[in-house]
Coordinates of C-alpha atoms and ligand atoms in Angstrom, one line a residue:
M1028 CA -21.0 -12.7 -18.3
S1029 CA -19.4 -9.8 -16.7
D1030 CA -20.0 -6.1 -17.3
Y1031 CA -16.4 -5.4 -16.5
K1032 CA -14.0 -4.9 -19.3
L1033 CA -10.3 -4.5 -19.6
L1034 CA -9.0 -1.1 -20.9
I1035 CA -6.5 -1.5 -23.8
N1036 CA -5.7 1.2 -26.3
G1037 CA -8.6 3.3 -25.3
E1038 CA -11.0 0.4 -25.9
L1039 CA -13.1 -1.4 -23.3
V1040 CA -12.5 -5.1 -24.2
A1041 CA -13.5 -8.5 -22.9
G1042 CA -10.8 -10.7 -21.5
D1043 CA -9.5 -13.6 -23.5
L1044 CA -10.1 -15.6 -20.2
S1045 CA -12.5 -15.1 -17.3
M1046 CA -12.3 -15.5 -13.6
D1047 CA -14.6 -15.0 -10.5
V1048 CA -14.2 -12.4 -7.9
V1049 CA -15.4 -13.6 -4.4
N1050 CA -16.9 -11.2 -1.8
P1051 CA -14.8 -12.2 1.3
A1052 CA -17.6 -11.2 3.7
T1053 CA -20.0 -13.9 2.2
E1054 CA -17.7 -16.2 0.2
Q1055 CA -20.1 -15.9 -2.7
V1056 CA -19.1 -15.0 -6.1
L1057 CA -19.5 -11.2 -6.4
S1058 CA -18.9 -11.1 -10.2
A1059 CA -17.4 -12.7 -13.2
C1060 CA -14.3 -10.7 -14.3
P1061 CA -12.3 -10.6 -17.4
R1062 CA -8.8 -12.0 -17.2
A1063 CA -6.3 -10.9 -19.8
S1064 CA -4.2 -13.4 -21.7
E1065 CA -0.5 -12.9 -22.3
A1066 CA -1.4 -11.7 -25.8
Q1067 CA -3.6 -9.0 -24.3
L1068 CA -0.7 -8.0 -22.0
D1069 CA 1.4 -7.6 -25.1
Q1070 CA -1.4 -5.5 -26.7
A1071 CA -1.6 -3.3 -23.6
V1072 CA 2.2 -2.7 -23.6
A1073 CA 2.3 -2.0 -27.4
A1074 CA -0.6 0.5 -26.9
A1075 CA 1.3 2.3 -24.1
R1076 CA 4.5 2.3 -26.2
A1077 CA 2.6 3.7 -29.3
A1078 CA 1.0 6.5 -27.1
F1079 CA 4.2 7.5 -25.3
P1080 CA 5.7 9.9 -28.0
A1081 CA 2.6 12.1 -28.3
W1082 CA 1.8 12.0 -24.6
S1083 CA 5.4 12.8 -23.5
A1084 CA 5.4 15.6 -26.0
Q1085 CA 2.5 17.3 -24.4
S1086 CA 3.1 20.1 -21.9
I1087 CA 3.1 19.1 -18.3
D1088 CA 0.1 21.3 -17.8
A1089 CA -1.9 19.4 -20.5
R1090 CA -1.0 16.2 -18.7
K1091 CA -2.0 17.6 -15.4
A1092 CA -5.4 18.6 -16.8
V1093 CA -6.1 14.9 -17.7
V1094 CA -5.0 13.9 -14.1
A1095 CA -7.4 16.4 -12.7
Q1096 CA -10.2 15.0 -14.8
I1097 CA -9.5 11.6 -13.4
A1098 CA -9.7 13.0 -9.8
D1099 CA -13.0 14.6 -10.7
L1100 CA -14.4 11.3 -12.1
I1101 CA -13.3 9.4 -9.0
E1102 CA -15.0 11.9 -6.8
A1103 CA -18.2 12.1 -8.9
N1104 CA -18.5 8.2 -8.7
A1105 CA -17.3 7.8 -5.1
Q1106 CA -20.4 6.1 -3.8
E1107 CA -20.3 3.5 -6.4
L1108 CA -16.7 2.9 -6.3
A1109 CA -16.8 2.7 -2.4
Q1110 CA -19.6 0.2 -2.6
L1111 CA -17.7 -1.9 -4.9
L1112 CA -14.5 -1.6 -2.9
T1113 CA -16.3 -2.9 0.2
Q1114 CA -17.6 -5.8 -1.7
E1115 CA -14.4 -6.9 -3.2
Q1116 CA -12.0 -6.0 -0.5
G1117 CA -14.1 -6.4 2.7
K1118 CA -13.4 -3.1 4.4
P1119 CA -16.2 -1.1 6.1
L1120 CA -18.1 1.2 3.8
A1121 CA -16.9 4.3 5.7
D1122 CA -13.3 3.2 5.2
A1123 CA -13.9 2.5 1.6
M1124 CA -15.3 6.0 1.1
G1125 CA -12.2 7.3 2.9
E1126 CA -10.0 5.4 0.6
V1127 CA -11.9 6.5 -2.6
Y1128 CA -11.9 10.3 -1.5
G1129 CA -8.2 9.8 -0.5
T1130 CA -7.5 8.5 -3.9
A1131 CA -8.9 11.7 -5.5
A1132 CA -6.9 13.7 -3.1
F1133 CA -3.7 12.0 -3.8
F1134 CA -4.2 12.5 -7.5
R1135 CA -4.8 16.2 -6.9
Y1136 CA -1.7 16.5 -4.7
F1137 CA 0.5 15.7 -7.7
L1138 CA -1.0 18.6 -9.6
S1139 CA 0.9 20.9 -7.3
L1140 CA 4.3 19.5 -8.5
D1141 CA 6.4 20.5 -11.4
L1142 CA 9.5 19.2 -13.0
P1143 CA 11.5 22.4 -13.7
V1144 CA 14.8 22.4 -15.3
K1145 CA 17.5 22.9 -12.7
V1146 CA 20.3 25.3 -13.7
I1147 CA 23.4 24.1 -12.1
E1148 CA 25.8 26.7 -13.7
D1149 CA 25.0 29.7 -16.0
S1150 CA 28.3 31.4 -16.4
E1151 CA 30.0 33.2 -19.3
G1152 CA 31.7 30.0 -20.2
K1153 CA 29.2 27.3 -19.4
L1154 CA 25.7 26.2 -19.1
I1155 CA 24.8 23.2 -17.2
E1156 CA 21.2 22.1 -16.7
A1157 CA 19.5 19.0 -15.2
H1158 CA 16.4 17.9 -16.9
R1159 CA 13.9 15.3 -15.9
R1160 CA 12.6 13.3 -18.8
P1161 CA 9.9 10.6 -18.8
L1162 CA 11.0 6.9 -18.9
G1163 CA 8.4 5.3 -21.3
V1164 CA 6.0 2.6 -20.5
V1165 CA 5.5 2.0 -16.7
G1166 CA 4.2 -1.2 -15.3
A1167 CA 2.1 -0.5 -12.1
I1168 CA 1.5 -3.5 -10.0
V1169 CA -0.8 -3.2 -6.9
P1170 CA -1.9 -5.6 -4.1
W1171 CA -5.3 -6.3 -2.6
N1172 CA -5.3 -4.4 0.7
F1173 CA -5.8 -0.9 -0.7
P1174 CA -6.6 -1.4 -4.4
M1175 CA -7.5 2.3 -5.0
I1176 CA -5.2 4.4 -3.0
L1177 CA -2.0 2.4 -3.7
M1178 CA -2.9 2.9 -7.4
A1179 CA -2.8 6.6 -6.7
F1180 CA 0.8 6.4 -5.5
K1181 CA 1.7 5.4 -9.0
L1182 CA -0.7 6.5 -11.7
P1183 CA -0.7 10.4 -11.2
P1184 CA 3.1 10.8 -10.9
A1185 CA 3.7 8.4 -13.7
L1186 CA 1.4 10.3 -16.1
I1187 CA 2.4 13.8 -15.0
A1188 CA 6.0 13.0 -15.6
G1189 CA 5.0 12.0 -19.2
N1190 CA 5.0 8.1 -19.0
T1191 CA 2.2 5.9 -20.1
V1192 CA 1.0 3.1 -17.9
V1193 CA -0.1 -0.6 -17.9
L1194 CA -1.9 -1.0 -14.5
K1195 CA -2.3 -4.5 -13.0
P1196 CA -4.5 -4.8 -9.9
A1197 CA -4.3 -7.9 -7.6
P1198 CA -6.3 -11.0 -8.8
T1199 CA -8.7 -10.9 -5.9
T1200 CA -9.5 -7.1 -6.1
P1201 CA -9.6 -6.1 -9.8
L1202 CA -13.2 -4.7 -10.1
T1203 CA -12.6 -1.1 -8.7
S1204 CA -9.6 -0.8 -11.1
L1205 CA -11.7 -1.9 -14.1
K1206 CA -14.5 0.4 -13.0
L1207 CA -11.9 3.2 -13.0
G1208 CA -11.0 2.1 -16.6
E1209 CA -14.5 2.5 -17.7
L1210 CA -14.9 5.9 -16.1
I1211 CA -11.6 7.4 -17.5
R1212 CA -11.7 5.9 -20.9
D1213 CA -13.2 9.1 -22.6
V1214 CA -10.8 11.5 -20.9
V1215 CA -7.5 9.8 -21.3
P1216 CA -6.0 9.5 -24.8
A1217 CA -5.9 6.0 -26.1
G1218 CA -3.1 3.8 -24.8
V1219 CA -2.0 6.3 -22.2
V1220 CA -3.5 4.2 -19.4
N1221 CA -4.2 0.5 -20.0
I1222 CA -5.8 -1.7 -17.2
I1223 CA -5.4 -5.5 -17.3
T1224 CA -6.2 -8.2 -14.9
D1225 CA -4.6 -11.7 -14.2
A1226 CA -4.6 -14.7 -11.9
N1227 CA -1.1 -14.0 -10.6
D1228 CA 0.4 -15.0 -13.9
L1229 CA 0.9 -11.6 -15.7
G1230 CA 3.1 -9.9 -13.1
A1231 CA 6.3 -11.6 -14.2
P1232 CA 5.8 -11.2 -18.0
L1233 CA 4.8 -7.5 -17.4
T1234 CA 8.0 -7.0 -15.3
A1235 CA 10.2 -8.7 -17.9
H1236 CA 8.7 -7.2 -20.9
P1237 CA 11.3 -5.5 -23.1
D1238 CA 9.0 -2.6 -23.8
V1239 CA 8.4 -1.7 -20.1
A1240 CA 10.9 0.8 -18.9
K1241 CA 10.0 0.9 -15.2
V1242 CA 8.1 -1.2 -12.8
S1243 CA 6.4 0.4 -9.9
F1244 CA 5.5 -2.5 -7.5
T1245 CA 3.6 -2.7 -4.2
G1246 CA 3.3 -6.1 -2.6
S1247 CA 5.1 -8.6 -0.5
T1248 CA 8.8 -8.8 -0.1
A1249 CA 8.9 -12.3 -1.6
T1250 CA 7.3 -11.0 -4.8
G1251 CA 9.3 -7.9 -4.7
S1252 CA 12.5 -9.8 -4.9
K1253 CA 11.1 -11.6 -8.0
V1254 CA 10.3 -8.3 -9.6
M1255 CA 13.9 -7.1 -8.9
A1256 CA 15.2 -10.4 -10.6
G1257 CA 12.8 -10.0 -13.5
A1258 CA 13.9 -6.4 -14.1
A1259 CA 17.6 -7.2 -13.8
G1260 CA 18.1 -8.5 -17.4
L1261 CA 17.4 -5.0 -18.9
L1262 CA 18.4 -3.0 -15.9
K1263 CA 15.0 -1.5 -15.7
R1264 CA 14.1 1.2 -13.2
I1265 CA 12.1 -0.3 -10.2
T1266 CA 10.4 1.1 -7.2
L1267 CA 9.5 -1.6 -4.6
E1268 CA 7.1 -0.9 -1.7
L1269 CA 7.1 -4.2 0.2
G1270 CA 6.2 -5.8 3.5
G1271 CA 6.8 -4.6 7.0
N1272 CA 6.9 -5.7 10.6
D1273 CA 6.5 -2.3 12.3
A1274 CA 7.3 -2.1 15.9
G1275 CA 5.5 0.3 18.3
I1276 CA 7.4 1.2 21.5
V1277 CA 5.4 2.5 24.5
L1278 CA 7.4 4.4 27.1
D1279 CA 6.6 4.3 30.8
D1280 CA 5.0 7.7 31.0
V1281 CA 1.9 7.3 29.0
D1282 CA -1.7 6.9 30.3
P1283 CA -2.7 3.4 29.2
K1284 CA -6.4 4.3 28.9
E1285 CA -5.6 7.3 26.7
V1286 CA -3.1 5.6 24.5
A1287 CA -4.8 2.2 24.0
P1288 CA -7.5 3.3 21.4
K1289 CA -4.8 4.9 19.3
L1290 CA -2.6 1.8 19.6
F1291 CA -5.5 -0.4 18.7
N1292 CA -6.4 1.6 15.6
S1293 CA -2.8 1.6 14.4
A1294 CA -2.7 -2.2 14.5
F1295 CA -6.2 -3.2 13.5
Q1296 CA -7.3 -0.7 10.8
N1297 CA -8.4 -2.6 7.6
S1298 CA -8.3 -5.7 9.8
G1299 CA -4.5 -5.4 10.1
Q1300 CA -4.0 -5.7 6.3
V1301 CA -2.0 -2.5 6.1
C1302 CA 1.7 -2.5 5.2
I1303 CA 2.4 0.1 7.8
A1304 CA 0.1 -1.4 10.5
M1305 CA 1.7 -1.7 13.9
K1306 CA 2.6 -5.4 13.9
R1307 CA 4.4 -5.8 17.1
L1308 CA 4.0 -3.7 20.3
Y1309 CA 6.5 -3.3 23.0
V1310 CA 5.2 -2.0 26.2
H1311 CA 7.3 -1.0 29.3
E1312 CA 7.0 -3.5 32.1
S1313 CA 5.6 -0.7 34.6
I1314 CA 2.4 -0.3 32.5
Y1315 CA 2.3 -3.6 30.6
D1316 CA -0.7 -5.2 32.4
E1317 CA -2.8 -2.0 32.1
V1318 CA -2.1 -1.6 28.4
C1319 CA -2.9 -5.2 27.8
D1320 CA -6.1 -5.0 29.7
E1321 CA -7.2 -1.9 27.8
L1322 CA -6.5 -3.3 24.4
T1323 CA -8.3 -6.5 25.3
A1324 CA -11.4 -4.6 26.3
I1325 CA -11.4 -2.6 23.0
A1326 CA -10.9 -5.8 21.1
N1327 CA -13.8 -7.5 22.9
D1328 CA -16.0 -4.5 22.1
T1329 CA -15.2 -4.3 18.4
V1330 CA -18.0 -5.0 15.9
V1331 CA -16.7 -7.4 13.2
G1332 CA -18.8 -8.1 10.2
D1333 CA -19.8 -7.4 6.6
G1334 CA -18.5 -4.0 5.7
L1335 CA -21.8 -3.0 4.1
Q1336 CA -23.6 -3.4 7.5
Q1337 CA -23.9 -0.2 9.6
G1338 CA -21.7 -0.3 12.6
T1339 CA -19.2 -2.6 11.3
K1340 CA -15.7 -1.5 12.5
L1341 CA -13.6 -4.4 11.1
G1342 CA -14.4 -6.5 8.0
P1343 CA -13.1 -9.9 7.0
L1344 CA -9.7 -11.0 5.8
Q1345 CA -9.6 -10.2 2.1
N1346 CA -8.9 -13.7 0.7
R1347 CA -8.9 -17.4 1.8
M1348 CA -5.1 -17.8 1.6
Q1349 CA -4.6 -14.8 4.1
F1350 CA -7.4 -16.1 6.3
E1351 CA -5.6 -19.4 6.6
K1352 CA -2.2 -17.9 7.1
V1353 CA -3.4 -15.7 10.0
Q1354 CA -5.2 -18.7 11.7
E1355 CA -2.0 -20.6 11.5
L1356 CA -0.1 -17.8 13.1
I1357 CA -2.7 -17.5 15.8
K1358 CA -2.4 -21.2 16.6
D1359 CA 1.4 -21.1 16.8
A1360 CA 1.2 -18.0 19.1
A1361 CA -1.2 -19.8 21.4
Q1362 CA 1.8 -22.1 22.3
H1363 CA 4.1 -19.2 23.2
G1364 CA 1.8 -16.6 24.7
T1365 CA -1.7 -15.9 26.2
I1366 CA -4.5 -15.0 24.0
S1367 CA -6.4 -12.3 25.9
A1368 CA -9.0 -11.4 23.3
G1369 CA -10.2 -13.0 20.0
G1370 CA -8.3 -15.9 18.6
E1371 CA -11.3 -17.6 17.1
V1372 CA -12.8 -17.6 13.7
M1373 CA -16.4 -16.4 13.6
D1374 CA -19.0 -19.1 13.1
Q1375 CA -20.5 -17.7 9.9
P1376 CA -19.5 -17.6 6.2
G1377 CA -16.9 -15.1 5.4
Y1378 CA -13.2 -14.9 6.2
F1379 CA -13.8 -13.3 9.7
I1380 CA -11.4 -13.4 12.5
R1381 CA -12.1 -11.5 15.7
P1382 CA -9.3 -8.9 16.8
T1383 CA -6.8 -10.9 18.7
I1384 CA -4.5 -9.8 21.4
V1385 CA -1.6 -12.1 22.4
R1386 CA 0.2 -11.1 25.6
D1387 CA 3.1 -12.7 27.5
I1388 CA 4.8 -13.4 24.2
T1389 CA 8.3 -12.5 23.0
D1390 CA 10.7 -12.3 20.1
G1391 CA 11.7 -15.5 18.4
T1392 CA 8.2 -16.5 17.9
R1393 CA 6.6 -16.6 14.4
L1394 CA 3.9 -14.0 15.4
V1395 CA 6.5 -11.5 16.5
D1396 CA 9.1 -12.1 13.9
E1397 CA 6.9 -12.5 10.8
E1398 CA 4.5 -10.2 9.1
Q1399 CA 1.0 -11.3 10.1
F1400 CA -0.9 -9.0 7.9
G1401 CA -4.2 -9.6 9.8
P1402 CA -6.1 -8.7 12.9
V1403 CA -3.7 -10.1 15.6
L1404 CA -1.3 -8.2 17.7
P1405 CA 1.5 -9.5 19.9
V1406 CA 2.1 -7.4 23.0
I1407 CA 5.7 -7.8 24.3
K1408 CA 7.1 -6.7 27.7
Y1409 CA 10.4 -4.9 28.0
S1410 CA 12.4 -3.1 30.7
D1411 CA 15.4 -1.6 29.1
Y1412 CA 15.3 1.2 26.4
D1413 CA 18.6 0.2 24.5
D1414 CA 17.3 -3.4 24.5
V1415 CA 13.9 -2.6 23.1
V1416 CA 15.5 -0.5 20.3
A1417 CA 17.8 -3.4 19.5
R1418 CA 14.8 -5.8 19.4
A1419 CA 12.8 -3.4 17.2
N1420 CA 15.6 -3.1 14.8
A1421 CA 16.4 -6.9 14.8
S1422 CA 14.1 -7.4 11.7
P1423 CA 14.7 -7.9 8.1
Y1424 CA 12.1 -5.4 7.5
G1425 CA 12.2 -1.5 8.1
L1426 CA 9.1 0.1 6.8
G1427 CA 7.7 2.0 9.7
G1428 CA 7.9 2.2 13.5
S1429 CA 6.6 4.4 16.2
V1430 CA 7.3 5.7 19.8
W1431 CA 4.6 6.6 22.2
A1432 CA 5.4 9.0 25.1
K1433 CA 4.5 12.0 27.1
D1434 CA 8.1 13.3 27.3
L1435 CA 8.6 14.3 23.6
D1436 CA 12.3 14.8 23.9
R1437 CA 12.8 11.3 25.2
A1438 CA 10.5 9.9 22.4
Y1439 CA 12.5 11.9 19.8
A1440 CA 15.8 10.5 20.9
L1441 CA 14.5 6.9 20.9
A1442 CA 12.8 7.4 17.5
S1443 CA 16.0 8.6 15.9
K1444 CA 17.5 5.1 16.6
L1445 CA 14.9 3.1 14.7
E1446 CA 16.0 1.8 11.3
S1447 CA 12.8 2.2 9.3
G1448 CA 11.8 4.5 6.4
T1449 CA 9.3 6.3 8.6
V1450 CA 9.2 6.7 12.4
W1451 CA 6.1 8.3 13.9
I1452 CA 5.8 9.7 17.4
N1453 CA 2.4 9.4 19.2
Q1454 CA 0.8 8.2 16.0
H1455 CA 1.4 5.4 13.5
A1456 CA 0.6 5.0 9.8
D1457 CA -0.1 8.6 9.2
L1458 CA 0.1 9.0 5.4
N1459 CA 0.3 12.2 3.6
P1460 CA 0.8 12.5 -0.3
A1461 CA 3.3 15.3 0.2
V1462 CA 5.5 13.2 2.5
P1463 CA 8.0 10.8 0.8
F1464 CA 7.4 7.2 1.7
G1465 CA 9.6 4.2 1.4
G1466 CA 11.0 1.3 3.2
A1467 CA 14.5 0.5 4.7
K1468 CA 16.1 -2.9 4.5
Q1469 CA 13.9 -5.5 2.8
S1470 CA 10.8 -3.2 3.0
G1471 CA 11.6 -1.7 -0.3
L1472 CA 13.6 0.2 -2.6
G1473 CA 13.1 3.8 -3.7
T1474 CA 10.4 6.3 -2.8
E1475 CA 6.8 7.0 -3.4
L1476 CA 4.8 10.2 -2.8
G1477 CA 6.2 13.7 -2.4
E1478 CA 8.6 15.3 -4.9
E1479 CA 10.8 12.3 -4.7
G1480 CA 8.0 10.0 -5.6
L1481 CA 7.5 12.0 -8.8
A1482 CA 11.2 12.1 -9.6
E1483 CA 11.3 8.3 -9.5
F1484 CA 9.2 8.3 -12.7
T1485 CA 11.9 10.2 -14.6
Q1486 CA 15.4 9.9 -16.0
L1487 CA 17.8 12.6 -15.1
R1488 CA 19.4 14.2 -18.3
V1489 CA 22.2 16.6 -17.8
I1490 CA 22.9 19.2 -20.7
S1491 CA 26.3 20.6 -20.3
M1492 CA 27.4 23.3 -23.0
V1493 CA 30.5 25.2 -23.4
R1494 CA 29.9 28.8 -24.5
G1495 CA 32.1 30.7 -27.0
Ligands
LIG309 P1 1.8 -10.1 -3.5 O1 3.3 -9.8 -3.6 O2 1.4 -11.5 -3.4 O3 1.0 -9.5 -4.7 C1 1.2 -8.1 -5.1 C2 0.9 -8.0 -6.6 O4 2.1 -8.6 -7.3 C3 -0.3 -8.5 -7.1 O5 -0.9 -7.7 -8.1 C4 0.2 -9.9 -7.7 O6 -0.6 -10.3 -8.8 C5 1.5 -9.4 -8.3 N1 2.4 -10.5 -8.6 C6 2.4 -11.8 -8.3 N2 3.5 -12.4 -8.7 C7 4.2 -11.5 -9.3 C8 5.5 -11.7 -10.0 N3 6.3 -12.8 -10.1 N4 6.0 -10.5 -10.6 C9 5.3 -9.3 -10.5 N5 4.1 -9.3 -10.0 C10 3.6 -10.4 -9.3 O7 1.2 -9.1 -2.3 P2 -0.1 -9.3 -1.6 O8 -0.3 -10.5 -0.9 O9 -1.2 -8.9 -2.7 O10 -0.1 -8.0 -0.6 C11 0.3 -8.0 0.7 C12 1.7 -7.6 0.8 O11 1.9 -6.3 0.2 C13 2.1 -7.5 2.2 O12 3.4 -7.9 2.5 C14 2.2 -6.0 2.5 O13 3.0 -5.6 3.6 C15 2.6 -5.5 1.2 N6 2.3 -4.1 1.0 C16 3.3 -3.1 1.0 C17 2.9 -1.8 0.9 C18 4.0 -0.7 1.0 O14 3.7 0.4 0.5 N7 5.2 -0.9 1.4 C19 1.6 -1.4 0.7 C20 0.6 -2.4 0.8 C21 1.0 -3.7 1.0

């Protein structure tokens, strides 16, 4: 039996069903885990609905005090949460610690925001105000690559705005979320936060539930499209943070030795399982060979292993399905390019793939056109700047992108032409809770983080009064 429990209506309860959570570094069962039934999903939504009137009637400062206590609890239990995160997700312990402390910091950032009434007109004859009202019950759905920090994009703004929440982590990484439920149970009023788990079967009913007012979803584009369809019947509010195929463009004036470690980290952090990882790298022909050689050398030097072992830089893929998908993409890429580093699965238990560099490959191949979401980077040669911009933009995705150059004016001009939600210059995947984040095209709908991210959890209500 598992020590983990669901959090429903302020109670830690056993799941009606059960499932195993596997450690991706060993392929051994890490823990049994409760799995909610559809009846328990209904109970969680009912609890959130019942808690909404009192919670939304509190002052924003009272709600912030609860969010601050959650941040304190995350920090006070950082070691235990990080250890668990490494074991269920696979990432190295230092990265897991970074994610857990980052989660607390993201919670705290939202304490700095308010939802003041905006006075549009205050004249002798008229008063017009814009108010931001909470929506009701929010369904928060999270994927398996960053179970903690992606939850922190949703929970604090939803709560501060006055909503109540049903949180559903991914089936393969539910334990840190359940641990969080156990930690916060005594500081959050009953029903305000509910945490349930599933085997990929409760996302759809949560999305379509008549008492859920908004769905805040992070995951793949294919599932995001299902969420949009599921929410359409009742015209629910949705925020979708979806897949990406971020291009990095390296101009001809960079020093390959200097830039290569930054490029490598941008692509391979979290073993490439990052929505905003650099997923295709375009390098100018004049420095193409040198950049490929540098990346190859770094990849060959990288220590891959169990995230709990000291010195590990990259952990395993998070789950078998992703492990198999990435292997398939590498096999296909070998037909169209040259594998200069990695390419092989490690001869040991665990979903390990060594960091893989594929050079002499170009657009029109699966590895370049699809989202690999794993430790393999295609490096593509280009010669013309307009052409490389067109190639970077010729994707259904538009999450992030980056330009790397010494000449910042040239880099800025090129960056301005990229069709993505964020464009970085001389960096990639830099996230800051104060900076709004969202995808263009099929990478998403709406915004998270920043003031805009808080506003997404509200309904605008205008009051317009004639005086006298
Ligand atoms: P996924 O879409 O398979 O699953 C995400 C979540 O959706 C899980 O909790 C899953 O149980 C749930 N789900 C499954 N079916 C559902 C349905 N019909 N309705 C509602 N929810 C459902 O994604 P994944 O494989 O866990 O995550 C990887 C993907 O997430 C990648 O494409 C990655 O780029 C993307 N991602 C995007 C961002 C971003 O902010 N844009 C961040 C991280 C990951």
